[in-house]
Short mmCIF file of C-alpha atoms in Angstrom, two decimals:
data_model
loop_
_atom_site.label_atom_id
_atom_site.label_comp_id
_atom_site.label_asym_id
_atom_site.label_seq_id
_atom_site.Cartn_x
_atom_site.Cartn_y
_atom_site.Cartn_z
CA ARG A 434 132.57 199.52 75.90
CA SER A 435 129.89 200.64 73.98
CA GLY A 436 127.37 200.60 75.95
CA LYS A 437 124.60 199.05 74.38
CA LEU A 438 125.21 195.77 76.14
CA THR A 439 125.32 195.67 79.98
CA PRO A 440 126.88 192.30 81.88
CA SER A 441 123.38 192.05 83.68
CA GLN A 442 121.50 192.05 80.75
CA VAL A 443 124.34 189.29 79.37
CA ALA A 444 123.51 187.19 82.45
CA LYS A 445 120.31 187.46 82.58
CA ASN A 446 120.11 185.64 78.90
CA ILE A 447 122.58 183.03 79.88
CA ILE A 448 120.78 182.25 83.53
CA ALA A 449 117.39 181.80 80.96
CA VAL A 450 119.51 179.50 78.73
CA LEU A 451 120.55 177.40 81.35
CA GLU A 452 117.74 176.75 82.42
CA ASP A 453 116.27 175.88 78.89
CA CYS A 454 119.39 173.92 77.81
CA ASP A 455 118.89 171.16 80.06
CA LYS A 456 115.16 171.02 79.35
CA SER A 457 115.87 170.04 75.55
CA THR A 458 115.83 166.84 74.15
CA PRO A 459 118.48 165.61 74.96
CA PRO A 460 119.47 168.11 77.72
CA LEU A 461 123.06 169.81 76.81
CA ARG A 462 124.65 169.08 80.42
CA ALA A 463 127.20 171.30 79.69
CA ILE A 464 126.91 172.99 82.73
CA VAL A 465 126.45 171.15 86.14
CA GLN A 466 126.30 173.07 88.97
CA TRP A 467 125.23 177.02 88.38
CA ASP A 468 123.59 179.30 90.81
CA GLN A 469 121.19 182.66 89.55
CA GLU A 470 122.37 184.74 92.45
CA GLN A 471 125.77 184.34 92.16
CA ILE A 472 125.69 184.25 88.76
CA MET A 473 123.93 187.99 89.03
CA LEU A 474 125.87 189.71 92.19
CA MET A 475 129.29 189.24 89.64
CA ALA A 476 127.03 190.11 86.51
CA GLU A 477 126.24 193.63 89.02
CA ALA A 478 129.10 194.54 90.25
CA SER A 479 131.08 194.30 86.51
CA THR A 480 127.84 196.73 84.87
CA VAL A 481 129.12 199.22 87.69
CA ARG A 482 132.54 199.07 86.74
CA TYR A 483 131.52 199.65 83.09
CA ARG A 484 129.54 202.37 83.74
CA ASN A 485 132.54 204.36 86.01
CA LYS A 486 134.93 203.41 83.28
CA CYS A 487 136.93 201.27 85.59
CA THR A 488 136.79 197.71 84.68
CA LEU A 489 139.74 195.18 85.60
CA SER A 490 140.59 193.62 82.16
CA TYR A 491 139.53 191.95 79.55
CA LEU A 492 137.80 189.44 81.11
CA ASP A 493 135.92 191.83 83.17
CA GLY A 494 131.81 190.71 82.37
CA ILE A 495 132.60 187.97 79.98
CA PRO A 496 131.57 184.49 80.85
CA VAL A 497 133.25 181.45 81.87
CA CYS A 498 132.71 178.59 83.41
CA LEU A 499 135.63 176.05 85.21
CA LYS A 500 135.27 172.07 84.83
CA GLU A 501 133.82 170.50 88.22
CA GLU A 502 137.76 169.47 88.76
CA PHE A 503 138.41 173.06 90.50
CA LYS A 504 137.17 174.36 93.71
CA VAL A 505 134.59 177.23 93.19
CA VAL A 506 132.77 178.59 95.79
CA PRO A 507 130.06 178.05 96.67
CA TYR A 508 129.97 175.02 94.34
CA HIS A 509 130.24 170.83 95.32
CA HIS A 510 133.73 170.06 94.37
CA ARG A 511 132.21 166.79 92.79
CA VAL A 512 135.17 166.15 90.05
CA GLY A 513 132.53 164.18 88.27
CA THR A 514 132.07 161.53 91.21
CA VAL A 515 128.62 161.12 93.38
CA TYR A 516 130.53 160.36 95.75
CA LEU A 517 133.06 163.92 96.46
CA GLY A 518 132.17 167.59 97.60
CA THR A 519 128.90 166.68 100.20
CA GLU A 520 129.27 170.20 101.38
CA PRO A 521 129.70 173.43 99.33
CA GLU A 522 133.27 174.51 98.48
CA THR A 523 134.34 177.46 100.78
CA GLU A 524 137.58 178.71 99.08
CA ASP A 525 138.25 179.19 95.63
CA ALA A 526 141.02 177.11 93.20
CA THR A 527 143.75 180.06 91.93
CA VAL A 528 141.97 179.62 88.33
CA ALA A 529 139.16 180.82 89.82
CA LYS A 530 140.41 183.34 92.25
CA LYS A 531 141.92 185.20 89.33
CA LEU A 532 139.11 185.33 87.07
CA ARG A 533 137.30 186.53 89.72
CA GLU A 534 139.99 189.39 90.38
CA ALA A 535 139.96 189.99 86.16
CA GLY A 536 135.97 190.27 86.76
CA ALA A 537 134.48 187.80 84.78
CA ILE A 538 131.49 186.03 85.97
CA ILE A 539 131.55 182.58 86.63
CA ILE A 540 128.52 180.94 85.47
CA GLY A 541 128.82 177.82 87.02
CA VAL A 542 131.12 174.46 86.95
CA SER A 543 131.01 172.11 84.04
CA ASN A 544 130.67 168.00 83.56
CA MET A 545 133.77 165.95 83.45
CA HIS A 546 133.93 162.76 82.28
CA GLU A 547 134.57 161.05 86.61
CA LEU A 548 137.97 161.63 87.74
CA GLY A 549 139.63 162.37 84.57
CA THR A 550 139.48 158.51 83.19
CA GLY A 551 138.22 159.11 79.72
CA THR A 552 138.27 160.67 76.87
CA THR A 553 134.53 160.30 75.60
CA GLY A 554 132.72 162.72 78.87
CA CYS A 555 130.45 159.96 79.21
CA ASN A 556 129.07 159.97 82.59
CA PRO A 557 126.35 158.02 83.16
CA ASN A 558 125.72 159.17 87.17
CA ARG A 559 123.01 161.17 88.91
CA TYR A 560 124.41 163.96 89.08
CA HIS A 561 126.09 164.73 85.84
CA LYS A 562 125.10 163.00 82.80
CA ILE A 563 126.18 163.05 79.46
CA PRO A 564 126.73 166.03 78.09
CA ARG A 565 126.15 166.33 74.10
CA ASN A 566 128.30 167.39 71.33
CA PRO A 567 126.95 171.13 70.30
CA TYR A 568 127.11 169.86 66.45
CA LYS A 569 125.54 166.55 67.15
CA PRO A 570 123.75 165.87 69.94
CA ASN A 571 123.94 162.17 69.23
CA HIS A 572 127.77 162.42 69.72
CA PHE A 573 130.34 162.54 72.60
CA THR A 574 131.56 165.76 73.30
CA GLY A 575 135.17 164.18 74.36
CA GLY A 576 136.66 164.12 77.43
CA SER A 577 137.16 164.47 80.27
CA SER A 578 136.98 168.05 80.17
CA SER A 579 133.48 167.21 78.09
CA GLY A 580 131.48 170.57 80.24
CA SER A 581 133.69 173.09 79.23
CA ALA A 582 133.89 172.30 75.44
CA ALA A 583 130.17 171.71 75.19
CA ALA A 584 129.28 174.95 76.88
CA VAL A 585 131.86 177.00 74.81
CA ALA A 586 130.67 175.65 71.36
CA ALA A 587 126.96 176.06 72.22
CA GLY A 588 127.44 179.60 73.02
CA LEU A 589 127.09 179.48 76.55
CA CYS A 590 130.20 181.22 77.77
CA PRO A 591 133.13 182.21 75.24
CA VAL A 592 136.08 180.96 77.94
CA ALA A 593 136.05 177.59 80.07
CA ILE A 594 138.98 176.10 82.06
CA GLY A 595 139.91 172.71 81.85
CA THR A 596 142.26 170.48 82.70
CA ASP A 597 144.91 168.18 80.17
CA GLY A 598 146.80 165.07 81.53
CA GLY A 599 146.14 163.30 78.65
CA GLY A 600 144.23 165.35 75.92
CA SER A 601 141.49 166.42 78.48
CA VAL A 602 141.40 170.28 77.08
CA ARG A 603 142.63 169.35 73.44
CA ILE A 604 140.47 166.31 72.67
CA PRO A 605 137.02 167.68 73.50
CA ALA A 606 137.78 171.54 72.35
CA SER A 607 138.57 169.53 68.87
CA PHE A 608 134.91 167.22 69.27
CA CYS A 609 133.38 169.96 69.60
CA GLY A 610 135.03 172.23 67.55
CA VAL A 611 136.73 174.92 69.35
CA VAL A 612 140.20 176.09 70.41
CA GLY A 613 141.84 174.39 73.37
CA LEU A 614 145.04 175.46 74.59
CA LYS A 615 147.09 172.75 77.28
CA GLY A 616 149.74 174.90 78.50
CA THR A 617 153.30 174.00 79.17
CA PHE A 618 153.52 172.05 82.54
CA GLY A 619 153.44 174.19 85.41
CA ARG A 620 152.40 177.71 83.34
CA ILE A 621 149.08 177.97 84.98
CA SER A 622 148.65 177.12 88.40
CA SER A 623 146.90 174.05 89.27
CA HIS A 624 145.91 174.53 92.99
CA GLY A 625 142.75 173.73 94.23
CA SER A 626 142.11 171.20 91.49
CA LEU A 627 141.75 167.27 92.77
CA PRO A 628 145.22 166.15 92.23
CA LEU A 629 145.26 163.14 90.04
CA SER A 630 148.06 163.13 88.53
CA TYR A 631 150.84 165.41 89.67
CA SER A 632 153.34 164.76 86.64
CA THR A 633 151.18 164.84 83.72
CA VAL A 634 148.29 167.62 84.44
CA SER A 635 148.46 170.98 82.84
CA VAL A 636 145.49 173.66 83.01
CA GLY A 637 144.38 175.65 80.05
CA PRO A 638 141.51 177.60 78.63
CA ILE A 639 138.99 176.29 75.68
CA CYS A 640 137.88 179.08 73.85
CA THR A 641 135.80 180.37 71.09
CA SER A 642 138.72 182.22 69.09
CA VAL A 643 142.79 181.74 69.23
CA ALA A 644 142.66 185.63 69.87
CA ASP A 645 140.75 184.73 73.33
CA ALA A 646 142.49 181.82 74.43
CA ALA A 647 145.87 184.38 74.03
CA ILE A 648 143.76 186.68 76.42
CA VAL A 649 143.28 184.10 79.32
CA TYR A 650 146.37 182.80 78.62
CA SER A 651 148.30 186.24 79.60
CA ILE A 652 145.91 186.71 82.33
CA LEU A 653 146.11 183.66 83.73
CA ALA A 654 150.23 182.30 83.34
CA GLU A 655 152.48 183.31 85.67
CA PRO A 656 153.90 181.78 89.02
CA ASP A 657 151.84 180.64 91.95
CA PRO A 658 153.19 180.22 95.44
CA LEU A 659 151.13 177.73 96.01
CA TYR A 660 151.74 175.87 93.25
CA PRO A 661 155.65 174.65 93.58
CA TYR A 662 155.87 173.35 89.73
CA GLY A 663 155.37 176.51 88.38
CA LEU A 664 157.72 178.86 90.08
CA LYS A 665 160.73 179.26 88.02
CA GLN A 666 158.88 179.71 84.85
CA PRO A 667 159.98 182.35 82.62
CA LYS A 668 157.45 185.45 82.10
CA ALA A 669 154.54 184.66 79.97
CA THR A 670 154.73 186.58 76.59
CA LEU A 671 152.89 186.94 73.75
CA SER A 672 155.79 188.19 71.38
CA ASP A 673 155.06 188.09 67.50
CA MET A 674 151.51 186.88 67.70
CA CYS A 675 150.15 189.48 65.30
CA ALA A 676 153.00 188.94 62.53
CA PRO A 677 151.56 189.34 59.11
CA ASP A 678 153.15 185.77 58.25
CA LEU A 679 155.14 182.88 59.40
CA LYS A 680 158.65 183.58 57.72
CA GLY A 681 161.70 182.35 59.31
CA LEU A 682 159.39 179.47 61.18
CA LYS A 683 160.33 176.15 60.69
CA LEU A 684 157.41 173.47 61.04
CA GLY A 685 158.52 170.30 62.18
CA VAL A 686 156.66 167.23 60.69
CA ASP A 687 156.96 163.54 61.52
CA TRP A 688 154.92 162.32 58.23
CA THR A 689 154.31 158.35 59.69
CA PHE A 690 153.03 159.84 62.70
CA PHE A 691 151.31 162.80 61.21
CA LYS A 692 149.63 160.02 58.92
CA ALA A 693 148.25 157.54 61.57
CA CYS A 694 144.47 158.80 61.48
CA ASP A 695 141.56 158.45 59.61
CA ALA A 696 141.60 159.62 55.92
CA GLU A 697 138.83 162.57 55.77
CA VAL A 698 141.55 163.74 58.67
CA LEU A 699 144.51 163.68 57.01
CA SER A 700 143.40 165.17 53.99
CA ILE A 701 142.52 168.46 55.72
CA CYS A 702 145.05 169.04 57.88
CA GLU A 703 147.72 167.73 55.06
CA LYS A 704 145.91 170.94 53.63
CA ALA A 705 146.74 173.05 56.72
CA VAL A 706 149.94 172.31 56.59
CA GLU A 707 150.16 173.72 52.96
CA HIS A 708 148.57 177.01 53.90
CA LEU A 709 151.26 177.45 56.72
CA GLN A 710 154.08 177.29 54.35
CA SER A 711 152.28 179.44 52.26
CA LEU A 712 152.20 181.86 54.41
CA GLY A 713 156.71 181.94 54.76
CA ALA A 714 156.92 178.74 57.32
CA SER A 715 159.41 176.22 56.28
CA VAL A 716 158.25 172.35 57.02
CA VAL A 717 160.89 170.09 58.57
CA GLU A 718 160.95 166.84 58.44
CA VAL A 719 161.63 165.39 61.91
CA SER A 720 161.49 162.02 63.48
CA LEU A 721 159.91 161.58 66.73
CA PRO A 722 162.17 158.91 68.29
CA GLU A 723 159.85 155.75 70.22
CA ILE A 724 156.19 157.27 70.09
CA GLU A 725 155.34 153.48 70.84
CA GLU A 726 157.26 153.72 74.01
CA VAL A 727 156.00 157.33 74.91
CA ARG A 728 152.43 155.96 74.82
CA VAL A 729 152.86 153.15 76.99
CA ALA A 730 155.04 155.14 79.45
CA HIS A 731 152.43 157.99 79.65
CA VAL A 732 149.78 155.46 80.52
CA ILE A 733 151.94 154.02 83.30
CA CYS A 734 152.93 157.27 84.70
CA ILE A 735 148.70 158.87 84.72
CA LEU A 736 147.66 155.86 85.62
CA SER A 737 149.33 154.73 88.60
CA GLU A 738 149.76 158.44 90.13
CA MET A 739 145.73 158.41 89.80
CA ARG A 740 145.88 155.01 91.25
CA ASP A 741 148.20 156.05 93.88
CA PHE A 742 145.74 159.37 95.18
CA LEU A 743 142.74 157.62 94.81
CA GLN A 744 143.66 154.36 96.95
CA PRO A 745 141.55 155.49 99.23
CA ASP A 746 138.30 155.90 96.83
CA PHE A 747 138.16 152.83 95.50
CA ASN A 748 138.91 151.34 98.51
CA LYS A 749 135.61 153.17 100.05
CA HIS A 750 133.65 154.11 97.72
CA PHE A 751 134.23 151.57 94.23
CA GLN A 752 130.44 150.61 94.76
CA GLU A 753 129.44 154.70 94.10
CA MET A 754 132.24 154.66 90.62
CA ASN A 755 130.94 154.00 87.13
CA LEU A 756 131.94 150.86 85.61
CA GLU A 757 134.76 152.16 83.59
CA THR A 758 136.67 154.54 86.27
CA ARG A 759 136.36 150.71 88.47
CA ALA A 760 138.09 149.27 85.29
CA ASN A 761 140.73 151.40 84.43
CA LEU A 762 141.49 151.99 88.41
CA ALA A 763 141.97 148.02 88.63
CA LEU A 764 144.20 148.30 85.33
CA ALA A 765 146.53 150.54 87.48
CA SER A 766 146.70 148.75 89.74
CA GLN A 767 148.86 146.43 88.32
CA PHE A 768 151.74 148.40 87.25
CA THR A 769 154.35 147.86 89.14
CA ALA A 770 157.45 150.16 91.03
CA LEU A 771 159.43 148.86 88.17
CA ASP A 772 157.01 150.24 86.19
CA TYR A 773 156.75 153.66 87.01
CA ILE A 774 160.61 154.11 87.46
CA THR A 775 160.80 152.52 83.94
CA ALA A 776 158.60 154.98 82.94
CA ASN A 777 160.03 158.16 83.87
CA ARG A 778 163.49 156.50 82.82
CA GLN A 779 161.94 157.11 79.52
CA ARG A 780 160.33 160.72 80.13
CA THR A 781 164.13 161.92 80.25
CA ARG A 782 164.68 159.84 77.09
CA SER A 783 162.26 161.85 75.40
CA MET A 784 162.39 165.02 76.65
CA ARG A 785 166.10 165.14 76.00
CA PHE A 786 165.31 163.96 72.27
CA LEU A 787 162.60 167.02 72.02
CA GLN A 788 165.55 168.67 73.02
CA GLU A 789 167.28 167.84 69.88
CA ILE A 790 164.70 168.39 67.58
CA PHE A 791 163.38 171.77 69.07
CA THR A 792 166.84 173.35 68.07
CA SER A 793 166.29 172.93 64.57
CA VAL A 794 162.48 173.54 64.68
CA ASN A 795 160.34 176.10 65.99
CA CYS A 796 157.23 173.75 66.61
CA ILE A 797 155.52 170.25 65.83
CA LEU A 798 152.26 169.88 63.61
CA THR A 799 150.10 167.06 64.45
CA PRO A 800 146.30 166.55 63.34
CA ALA A 801 145.06 167.35 66.70
CA VAL A 802 142.63 163.85 66.88
CA ALA A 803 143.08 160.95 64.20
CA CYS A 804 139.35 160.88 64.15
CA THR A 805 136.00 162.69 64.81
CA ALA A 806 133.29 162.59 68.07
CA PRO A 807 131.88 158.87 68.52
CA ARG A 808 128.21 158.13 68.08
CA ILE A 809 126.12 157.52 71.91
CA TYR A 810 124.32 154.40 72.40
CA GLU A 811 121.35 153.74 74.51
CA SER A 812 123.78 151.65 76.61
CA ASP A 813 126.08 154.35 77.12
CA LEU A 814 123.41 156.49 79.37
CA LEU A 815 122.83 153.52 81.30
CA THR A 816 125.80 151.79 82.01
CA GLY A 817 128.65 154.18 80.91
CA SER A 818 130.74 153.40 77.89
CA SER A 819 134.18 152.13 77.43
CA ASP A 820 136.39 151.27 74.69
CA LEU A 821 140.60 151.07 75.04
CA SER A 822 141.06 151.14 71.13
CA PHE A 823 139.40 154.46 71.04
CA THR A 824 140.84 155.96 73.94
CA ALA A 825 143.91 155.00 72.60
CA ARG A 826 143.46 156.42 69.40
CA SER A 827 141.53 159.50 70.61
CA MET A 828 145.21 160.18 72.99
CA ARG A 829 147.36 159.12 69.89
CA PHE A 830 148.66 163.18 69.12
CA MET A 831 147.80 164.34 73.18
CA GLN A 832 150.37 161.54 74.82
CA LEU A 833 153.56 163.52 73.93
CA GLY A 834 152.61 166.90 75.17
CA ASN A 835 151.18 165.34 78.19
CA PHE A 836 154.62 163.06 78.81
CA THR A 837 156.87 165.51 78.36
CA GLY A 838 155.17 168.42 79.24
CA ILE A 839 155.57 170.92 76.47
CA PRO A 840 152.67 172.78 75.29
CA GLY A 841 149.80 171.67 72.46
CA LEU A 842 147.27 173.97 71.37
CA VAL A 843 144.65 172.74 68.63
CA VAL A 844 142.33 174.85 66.22
CA PRO A 845 139.20 173.89 64.43
CA ILE A 846 140.38 173.42 60.33
CA GLY A 847 136.97 171.75 59.17
CA TYR A 848 134.49 169.59 59.24
CA SER A 849 134.38 165.78 57.72
CA THR A 850 130.77 164.82 55.71
CA ALA A 851 129.14 163.50 58.57
CA GLY A 852 129.77 167.72 59.59
CA LEU A 853 131.94 167.03 62.54
CA PRO A 854 134.71 168.94 63.56
CA ILE A 855 138.22 168.38 62.81
CA SER A 856 140.94 170.19 64.50
CA PHE A 857 145.03 170.50 63.99
CA GLN A 858 147.53 170.89 66.60
CA VAL A 859 150.93 172.73 67.09
CA MET A 860 153.02 172.10 69.87
CA ALA A 861 156.08 173.94 70.62
CA LYS A 862 158.74 173.75 73.09
CA TRP A 863 158.43 174.32 76.78
CA TRP A 864 157.40 177.62 77.72
CA ASP A 865 156.97 179.08 74.10
CA GLU A 866 153.12 179.03 74.08
CA ALA A 867 153.48 182.83 72.07
CA VAL A 868 154.41 180.73 69.09
CA LEU A 869 151.88 178.37 69.16
CA LEU A 870 149.10 181.72 69.21
CA ARG A 871 150.73 182.92 66.59
CA ILE A 872 150.39 180.12 63.88
CA GLY A 873 146.82 178.85 65.61
CA LEU A 874 145.68 182.93 64.46
CA LYS A 875 147.22 182.18 61.27
CA LEU A 876 145.60 178.55 61.42
CA GLU A 877 142.12 180.19 61.37
CA GLN A 878 142.19 181.98 58.32
CA PHE A 879 142.49 178.76 56.84
CA ARG A 880 138.66 177.94 58.09
CA TYR A 881 136.88 179.33 54.92
CA GLN A 882 133.46 178.64 57.24
CA THR A 883 132.70 178.24 60.68
CA LYS A 884 129.61 176.23 60.84
CA LYS A 885 126.37 177.02 63.21
CA PRO A 886 126.41 174.08 66.03
CA SER A 887 122.88 172.54 65.73
CA VAL A 888 122.88 173.53 69.13
CA TYR A 889 123.61 176.79 69.58
CA TYR A 890 122.76 179.87 72.35
CA ASP A 891 123.43 183.49 71.37
CA ILE A 892 123.80 185.25 75.08
CA LEU A 893 124.02 188.26 73.44
CA ALA A 894 120.53 188.66 71.55
#
């Protein structure tokens, strides 16, 4: 607004950075498809709007990227594979369309775990390669919205859009030390993304700050006639988000569940809870029942739905899939109709329990991920990585939100002794994202420093 900088200048810087970051050793591999001409067209249009003082929204001129799971004109809708999206896309997903209407500059599509089937972000195929964690390039970003989190952490753009069916926004945001919001199931339209699991996937922004996440949420969260699951949602608000304290809020903690994480993660997360208490919130002990049943039932639901949708691909493109994808889909074929029905009965039970819990608390607190980002080994670059015990640990605090559809926000609160980010998660009742953002702003004040990642680009310089 001040005129010191134009969207066109920023766009030129970004193009230079996009050329540079994949020539670096190792290459960052955050954005996997981009087009200089497209970026400049959007930036120049925005520059004119600023000059004429007729900007479209707070996102006008702001660089964003979208996970390759979304259709974005004119890119290939590959969804992390080598066999999908053989032709350039001709129509935008709803979120891409809304970002364009808001004047945002789409700088490209971001890397992802193949077909969203894992939580490391490891994707060794020829189009994608392995995105690097900007804090430690020999560590994973987390997945499956891997490139989205890496792009934001490395400074390529302050906003990226991901999808989250088992932590796929919140895990990479946590590992890369940025903010990730999984909206309530149905809150943000996922029309135009590959419908991998229709009952567990929510869409959400990965951003540099909670305030940025709130802005993006307020622009994207509304009913979409093309997406039936979110049609009856209440209006999205940011009520009380900027309240000076947390007086009157009751924060639920199941301490047994909360403590199921690495010692380093636990110690800083406990301090974060004390910080929220010091701002006037009260901590209420709650019991989250049947967590182990939730874990198993979530896996059955998400994998059964993915296997159902990807059955033709599994038969036709088996040889072109990463080994890990094949293994996961093969595992999924072992579930029966009975398993799926029983898992959905568990979902009804769990939603009932949560309804009850949310009558006495405003939100539920947990660590974001039980550990920090794992190392990348040489063999991962060639054959990929499959470590089911890591997958289970990384999803531990994520699955409840995906399984029952409640919203969750992760905020970075500190670093391990090795210098890797550690994050905290807040979950609330359905459609109450506003309370998450209010608490998220206060969690940012708890983080006494924000360390610059070792791979960082200043696109305003």
